[in-house]
mmCIF file of C-alpha atoms in Angstrom:
data_model
loop_
_atom_site.group_PDB
_atom_site.id
_atom_site.type_symbol
_atom_site.label_atom_id
_atom_site.label_comp_id
_atom_site.label_asym_id
_atom_site.label_seq_id
_atom_site.Cartn_x
_atom_site.Cartn_y
_atom_site.Cartn_z
ATOM 1 C CA ASP S 1 0.000 0.000 0.000
ATOM 2 C CA GLY S 2 1.168 3.533 -0.718
ATOM 3 C CA GLY S 3 1.903 5.806 2.145
ATOM 4 C CA ILE S 4 4.371 7.762 4.202
ATOM 5 C CA THR S 5 6.784 6.068 6.574
ATOM 6 C CA GLN S 6 8.357 8.010 9.397
ATOM 7 C CA SER S 7 11.108 6.667 11.587
ATOM 8 C CA PRO S 8 11.927 6.336 14.347
ATOM 9 C CA LYS S 9 8.558 6.461 16.106
ATOM 10 C CA TYR S 10 10.171 7.494 19.386
ATOM 11 C CA LEU S 11 13.523 9.167 19.831
ATOM 12 C CA PHE S 12 15.341 10.406 22.897
ATOM 13 C CA ARG S 13 18.130 12.902 22.624
ATOM 14 C CA LYS S 14 20.494 14.570 24.993
ATOM 15 C CA GLU S 15 20.825 18.319 24.867
ATOM 16 C CA GLY S 16 23.424 19.443 22.372
ATOM 17 C CA GLN S 17 22.952 16.504 20.005
ATOM 18 C CA ASN S 18 21.657 16.656 16.472
ATOM 19 C CA VAL S 19 19.095 14.064 15.430
ATOM 20 C CA THR S 20 17.629 13.195 12.051
ATOM 21 C CA LEU S 21 14.052 12.090 11.488
ATOM 22 C CA SER S 22 13.379 10.034 8.401
ATOM 23 C CA CYS S 23 10.410 10.473 6.063
ATOM 24 C CA GLU S 24 9.901 8.240 3.027
ATOM 25 C CA GLN S 25 6.868 8.203 0.685
ATOM 26 C CA ASN S 26 5.935 5.843 -2.117
ATOM 27 C CA LEU S 27 2.994 7.898 -3.354
ATOM 28 C CA ASN S 28 5.002 9.547 -6.138
ATOM 29 C CA HIS S 29 4.100 12.911 -4.619
ATOM 30 C CA ASP S 30 6.086 15.970 -5.624
ATOM 31 C CA ALA S 31 5.620 18.081 -2.508
ATOM 32 C CA MET S 32 6.663 17.110 1.010
ATOM 33 C CA TYR S 33 6.266 18.918 4.327
ATOM 34 C CA TRP S 34 7.462 18.793 7.919
ATOM 35 C CA TYR S 35 5.193 19.976 10.707
ATOM 36 C CA ARG S 36 5.675 20.300 14.410
ATOM 37 C CA GLN S 37 2.799 19.570 16.782
ATOM 38 C CA ASP S 38 2.657 20.748 20.391
ATOM 39 C CA PRO S 39 -0.222 20.121 22.805
ATOM 40 C CA GLY S 40 -3.138 22.460 22.278
ATOM 41 C CA GLN S 41 -1.679 23.991 19.135
ATOM 42 C CA GLY S 42 -2.315 23.545 15.485
ATOM 43 C CA LEU S 43 0.355 22.127 13.230
ATOM 44 C CA ARG S 44 3.187 24.527 12.490
ATOM 45 C CA LEU S 45 5.167 24.306 9.272
ATOM 46 C CA ILE S 46 8.917 23.787 9.615
ATOM 47 C CA TYR S 47 10.072 23.222 6.024
ATOM 48 C CA TYR S 48 8.517 22.208 2.749
ATOM 49 C CA SER S 49 9.741 21.057 -0.627
ATOM 50 C CA GLN S 50 7.817 21.346 -3.881
ATOM 51 C CA ILE S 51 10.390 19.533 -5.968
ATOM 52 C CA VAL S 52 13.607 17.573 -5.684
ATOM 53 C CA ASN S 53 16.692 19.617 -4.720
ATOM 54 C CA ASP S 54 14.564 22.561 -3.642
ATOM 55 C CA PHE S 55 13.022 23.450 -0.298
ATOM 56 C CA GLN S 56 11.729 26.495 1.552
ATOM 57 C CA LYS S 57 11.554 27.558 5.174
ATOM 58 C CA GLY S 58 8.233 27.443 6.913
ATOM 59 C CA ASP S 59 7.105 29.451 9.925
ATOM 60 C CA ILE S 60 9.445 27.848 12.484
ATOM 61 C CA ALA S 61 12.541 26.775 10.530
ATOM 62 C CA GLU S 62 15.125 28.019 13.028
ATOM 63 C CA GLY S 63 17.132 25.156 14.489
ATOM 64 C CA TYR S 64 16.060 22.705 11.794
ATOM 65 C CA SER S 65 17.520 21.621 8.458
ATOM 66 C CA VAL S 66 16.285 19.444 5.595
ATOM 67 C CA SER S 67 17.413 17.952 2.316
ATOM 68 C CA ARG S 68 15.528 16.685 -0.721
ATOM 69 C CA GLU S 69 17.965 14.651 -2.781
ATOM 70 C CA LYS S 70 15.350 12.124 -3.849
ATOM 71 C CA LYS S 71 11.669 12.541 -4.640
ATOM 72 C CA GLU S 72 10.614 9.949 -2.095
ATOM 73 C CA SER S 73 12.755 11.144 0.824
ATOM 74 C CA PHE S 74 12.661 14.302 2.944
ATOM 75 C CA PRO S 75 14.694 13.901 6.157
ATOM 76 C CA LEU S 76 14.541 16.487 8.926
ATOM 77 C CA THR S 77 17.516 17.247 11.170
ATOM 78 C CA VAL S 78 16.802 18.791 14.539
ATOM 79 C CA THR S 79 19.963 20.609 15.464
ATOM 80 C CA SER S 80 21.315 21.618 18.839
ATOM 81 C CA ALA S 81 20.327 25.181 17.946
ATOM 82 C CA GLN S 82 16.641 24.317 18.352
ATOM 83 C CA LYS S 83 15.820 25.639 21.811
ATOM 84 C CA ASN S 84 12.799 23.522 22.585
ATOM 85 C CA PRO S 85 12.873 20.445 20.367
ATOM 86 C CA THR S 86 10.655 18.136 22.420
ATOM 87 C CA ALA S 87 7.560 17.688 20.243
ATOM 88 C CA PHE S 88 5.638 15.429 17.892
ATOM 89 C CA TYR S 89 6.887 15.749 14.308
ATOM 90 C CA LEU S 90 4.694 14.992 11.319
ATOM 91 C CA CYS S 91 5.767 14.500 7.734
ATOM 92 C CA ALA S 92 3.222 14.974 4.954
ATOM 93 C CA SER S 93 3.029 15.027 1.186
ATOM 94 C CA THR S 94 0.779 16.184 -1.644
ATOM 95 C CA PRO S 95 0.774 15.457 -5.363
ATOM 96 C CA GLY S 96 1.856 19.048 -5.945
ATOM 97 C CA GLY S 97 1.745 20.870 -9.247
ATOM 98 C CA GLY S 98 -1.259 22.997 -8.337
ATOM 99 C CA SER S 99 -3.673 20.105 -8.668
ATOM 100 C CA GLY S 100 -7.117 21.029 -7.421
ATOM 101 C CA ALA S 101 -7.311 17.666 -5.695
ATOM 102 C CA ASN S 102 -4.388 18.395 -3.412
ATOM 103 C CA VAL S 103 -4.837 17.054 0.055
ATOM 104 C CA LEU S 104 -2.163 16.396 2.661
ATOM 105 C CA THR S 105 -1.354 12.785 3.432
ATOM 106 C CA PHE S 106 0.425 12.367 6.773
ATOM 107 C CA GLY S 107 2.841 9.864 8.217
ATOM 108 C CA ALA S 108 2.328 8.344 11.653
ATOM 109 C CA GLY S 109 4.654 10.844 13.319
ATOM 110 C CA SER S 110 7.852 10.785 15.332
ATOM 111 C CA ARG S 111 7.980 11.806 18.962
ATOM 112 C CA LEU S 112 11.245 13.443 19.980
ATOM 113 C CA THR S 113 12.074 13.893 23.631
ATOM 114 C CA VAL S 114 15.105 15.821 24.788
ATOM 115 C CA LEU S 115 16.461 14.668 28.108
ATOM 116 C CA GLY Q 1 1.677 31.647 10.125
ATOM 117 C CA GLN Q 2 -2.046 31.888 10.273
ATOM 118 C CA GLN Q 3 -3.964 29.479 12.468
ATOM 119 C CA LEU Q 4 -7.633 28.871 11.947
ATOM 120 C CA ASN Q 5 -10.205 29.452 14.668
ATOM 121 C CA GLN Q 6 -11.669 26.069 15.495
ATOM 122 C CA SER Q 7 -14.422 25.509 18.035
ATOM 123 C CA PRO Q 8 -15.234 24.045 20.347
ATOM 124 C CA GLN Q 9 -11.855 23.216 21.833
ATOM 125 C CA SER Q 10 -13.241 20.087 23.493
ATOM 126 C CA MET Q 11 -16.497 18.179 23.710
ATOM 127 C CA PHE Q 12 -17.807 15.527 26.082
ATOM 128 C CA ILE Q 13 -20.892 13.796 24.745
ATOM 129 C CA GLN Q 14 -23.009 10.731 25.349
ATOM 130 C CA GLU Q 15 -22.850 7.883 22.870
ATOM 131 C CA GLY Q 16 -25.532 8.355 20.244
ATOM 132 C CA GLU Q 17 -25.503 12.146 20.323
ATOM 133 C CA ASP Q 18 -24.700 14.305 17.333
ATOM 134 C CA VAL Q 19 -21.583 16.490 17.235
ATOM 135 C CA SER Q 20 -20.899 19.732 15.428
ATOM 136 C CA MET Q 21 -17.641 21.656 15.129
ATOM 137 C CA ASN Q 22 -16.512 24.492 12.907
ATOM 138 C CA CYS Q 23 -13.563 26.448 11.636
ATOM 139 C CA THR Q 24 -13.308 30.045 10.551
ATOM 140 C CA SER Q 25 -10.580 31.955 8.793
ATOM 141 C CA SER Q 26 -9.747 35.543 7.981
ATOM 142 C CA SER Q 27 -8.580 34.408 4.546
ATOM 143 C CA ILE Q 28 -10.259 32.706 1.636
ATOM 144 C CA PHE Q 29 -9.431 29.088 0.929
ATOM 145 C CA ASN Q 30 -10.046 26.978 -2.161
ATOM 146 C CA THR Q 31 -9.961 23.697 -0.254
ATOM 147 C CA TRP Q 32 -11.171 22.746 3.201
ATOM 148 C CA LEU Q 33 -10.031 19.492 4.781
ATOM 149 C CA TRP Q 34 -11.116 17.676 7.925
ATOM 150 C CA TYR Q 35 -8.801 15.222 9.692
ATOM 151 C CA LYS Q 36 -9.043 12.923 12.705
ATOM 152 C CA GLN Q 37 -6.018 12.195 14.829
ATOM 153 C CA ASP Q 38 -5.705 9.402 17.363
ATOM 154 C CA PRO Q 39 -3.194 9.830 20.227
ATOM 155 C CA GLY Q 40 0.378 9.352 19.040
ATOM 156 C CA GLU Q 41 -0.629 8.919 15.407
ATOM 157 C CA GLY Q 42 -0.743 11.054 12.308
ATOM 158 C CA PRO Q 43 -3.937 12.786 11.147
ATOM 159 C CA VAL Q 44 -6.147 10.814 8.793
ATOM 160 C CA LEU Q 45 -8.222 12.577 6.159
ATOM 161 C CA LEU Q 46 -11.984 12.356 6.722
ATOM 162 C CA ILE Q 47 -13.468 14.720 4.162
ATOM 163 C CA ALA Q 48 -12.135 17.075 1.490
ATOM 164 C CA LEU Q 49 -14.182 20.007 0.161
ATOM 165 C CA TYR Q 50 -13.294 21.856 -3.035
ATOM 166 C CA LYS Q 51 -16.126 24.260 -3.851
ATOM 167 C CA ALA Q 52 -17.932 26.986 -1.947
ATOM 168 C CA GLY Q 53 -21.261 25.667 -0.720
ATOM 169 C CA GLU Q 54 -20.258 22.032 -1.212
ATOM 170 C CA LEU Q 55 -21.833 19.600 1.223
ATOM 171 C CA THR Q 56 -20.143 16.197 1.427
ATOM 172 C CA SER Q 57 -20.836 13.114 3.513
ATOM 173 C CA ASN Q 58 -18.664 10.196 4.524
ATOM 174 C CA GLY Q 59 -20.766 7.724 6.461
ATOM 175 C CA ARG Q 60 -21.956 9.442 9.640
ATOM 176 C CA LEU Q 61 -19.797 12.480 8.879
ATOM 177 C CA THR Q 62 -21.000 15.517 6.957
ATOM 178 C CA ALA Q 63 -18.967 18.608 6.170
ATOM 179 C CA GLN Q 64 -19.693 21.820 4.328
ATOM 180 C CA PHE Q 65 -17.559 24.422 2.598
ATOM 181 C CA GLY Q 66 -18.924 27.826 3.592
ATOM 182 C CA ILE Q 67 -20.183 30.073 0.818
ATOM 183 C CA THR Q 68 -17.848 32.878 1.917
ATOM 184 C CA ARG Q 69 -14.944 30.397 1.539
ATOM 185 C CA LYS Q 70 -13.800 31.446 5.004
ATOM 186 C CA ASP Q 71 -15.446 28.756 7.066
ATOM 187 C CA SER Q 72 -16.362 25.100 7.244
ATOM 188 C CA PHE Q 73 -18.188 22.811 9.617
ATOM 189 C CA LEU Q 74 -18.114 19.106 10.403
ATOM 190 C CA ASN Q 75 -21.029 17.155 11.836
ATOM 191 C CA ILE Q 76 -20.888 13.654 13.257
ATOM 192 C CA SER Q 77 -24.218 11.911 13.724
ATOM 193 C CA ALA Q 78 -25.005 9.187 16.251
ATOM 194 C CA SER Q 79 -21.570 9.200 17.844
ATOM 195 C CA ILE Q 80 -19.911 5.948 18.880
ATOM 196 C CA PRO Q 81 -16.955 5.309 21.215
ATOM 197 C CA SER Q 82 -14.469 4.950 18.343
ATOM 198 C CA ASP Q 83 -15.189 8.557 17.323
ATOM 199 C CA VAL Q 84 -12.968 9.616 20.217
ATOM 200 C CA GLY Q 85 -9.976 11.640 19.070
ATOM 201 C CA ILE Q 86 -8.890 15.067 17.961
ATOM 202 C CA TYR Q 87 -10.467 16.568 14.866
ATOM 203 C CA PHE Q 88 -8.576 19.147 12.826
ATOM 204 C CA CYS Q 89 -9.669 21.428 10.065
ATOM 205 C CA ALA Q 90 -7.233 22.619 7.426
ATOM 206 C CA GLY Q 91 -7.545 25.169 4.678
ATOM 207 C CA ARG Q 92 -5.517 25.331 1.485
ATOM 208 C CA ASN Q 93 -5.046 28.598 -0.404
ATOM 209 C CA THR Q 94 -4.227 29.257 -4.035
ATOM 210 C CA GLY Q 95 -0.523 29.249 -3.179
ATOM 211 C CA ASN Q 96 -0.830 25.608 -2.095
ATOM 212 C CA GLN Q 97 -0.182 26.558 1.513
ATOM 213 C CA PHE Q 98 -2.045 24.757 4.273
ATOM 214 C CA TYR Q 99 -3.255 26.241 7.541
ATOM 215 C CA PHE Q 100 -4.634 24.319 10.490
ATOM 216 C CA GLY Q 101 -7.119 24.721 13.286
ATOM 217 C CA THR Q 102 -6.059 24.022 16.862
ATOM 218 C CA GLY Q 103 -8.244 20.935 17.039
ATOM 219 C CA THR Q 104 -11.407 19.747 18.766
ATOM 220 C CA SER Q 105 -10.915 16.994 21.314
ATOM 221 C CA LEU Q 106 -13.926 14.672 21.316
ATOM 222 C CA THR Q 107 -14.750 12.337 24.188
ATOM 223 C CA VAL Q 108 -17.669 9.943 23.822
ATOM 224 C CA ILE Q 109 -19.131 8.560 27.021
ATOM 225 C CA PRO Q 110 -20.642 5.092 26.570
#
C-alpha cells in the first residue's frame, strides 16, 4: 500500500545533540512537508519542498535543516540550535503541481524527547 | 503563520448524540479538509471540500464548505466510542499553503 513512513517512532536525545528524522513516501508525490505539533496547538510548518533539490523555510525553521535529494525522501535534522525540540513531528506530502485535488497525506509521526 | 479558529476546543458527549464543530478563517481558501487524529498517530483525512457551498458526507460524517470560503463545519451523527480523538480542520489557499485549526478533542461517554 502507498503511504508515508516516518522513523523512528520514538527518539530520545540529549541536549546538544543533532538528530535526524526520516520520512519516506511511495505515493510519487512531488511536494513534502514537515510539521511540528505541540499540545493544544495547530500544526506549524517547519520546512517544505515542492520539488527535488529545492526546499523552503516554513514558519518555524530556526534550528532545523532538511534535504531533498530524492523525490521519495525528505529527512529532517533537529539541530542543537533548536531551543525547545521536544515535540511530535509529522511528515506529509501532496501530489503538488497545483492540482485542485491536493490534500495532505500524513505519516504516523515521530515523537522526539530531549532529556 | 495563520492558524484557523476552530471551536469548540473540546467536547464531552453521550454515545448516540450528534456532534458539530466548525472552523473560521480571515482568509479565503479553495480547499477545506477535515482530519481525525488518534493519540500518538498522524492525522487521517476524513473529508475534502473543493467548492464553496459544497456539502459532502462520509458515512456518519458531513462537512460543508462555507459560501464565503472562510469557514467550514463538520457534523458527526449518532456518535460511537471509536469517534474519540482530535479533529482538525485545514484550509488550502491558491498558493498551495495549508493552515490548520487548533483541534477539537472529542470524548464519547458510553
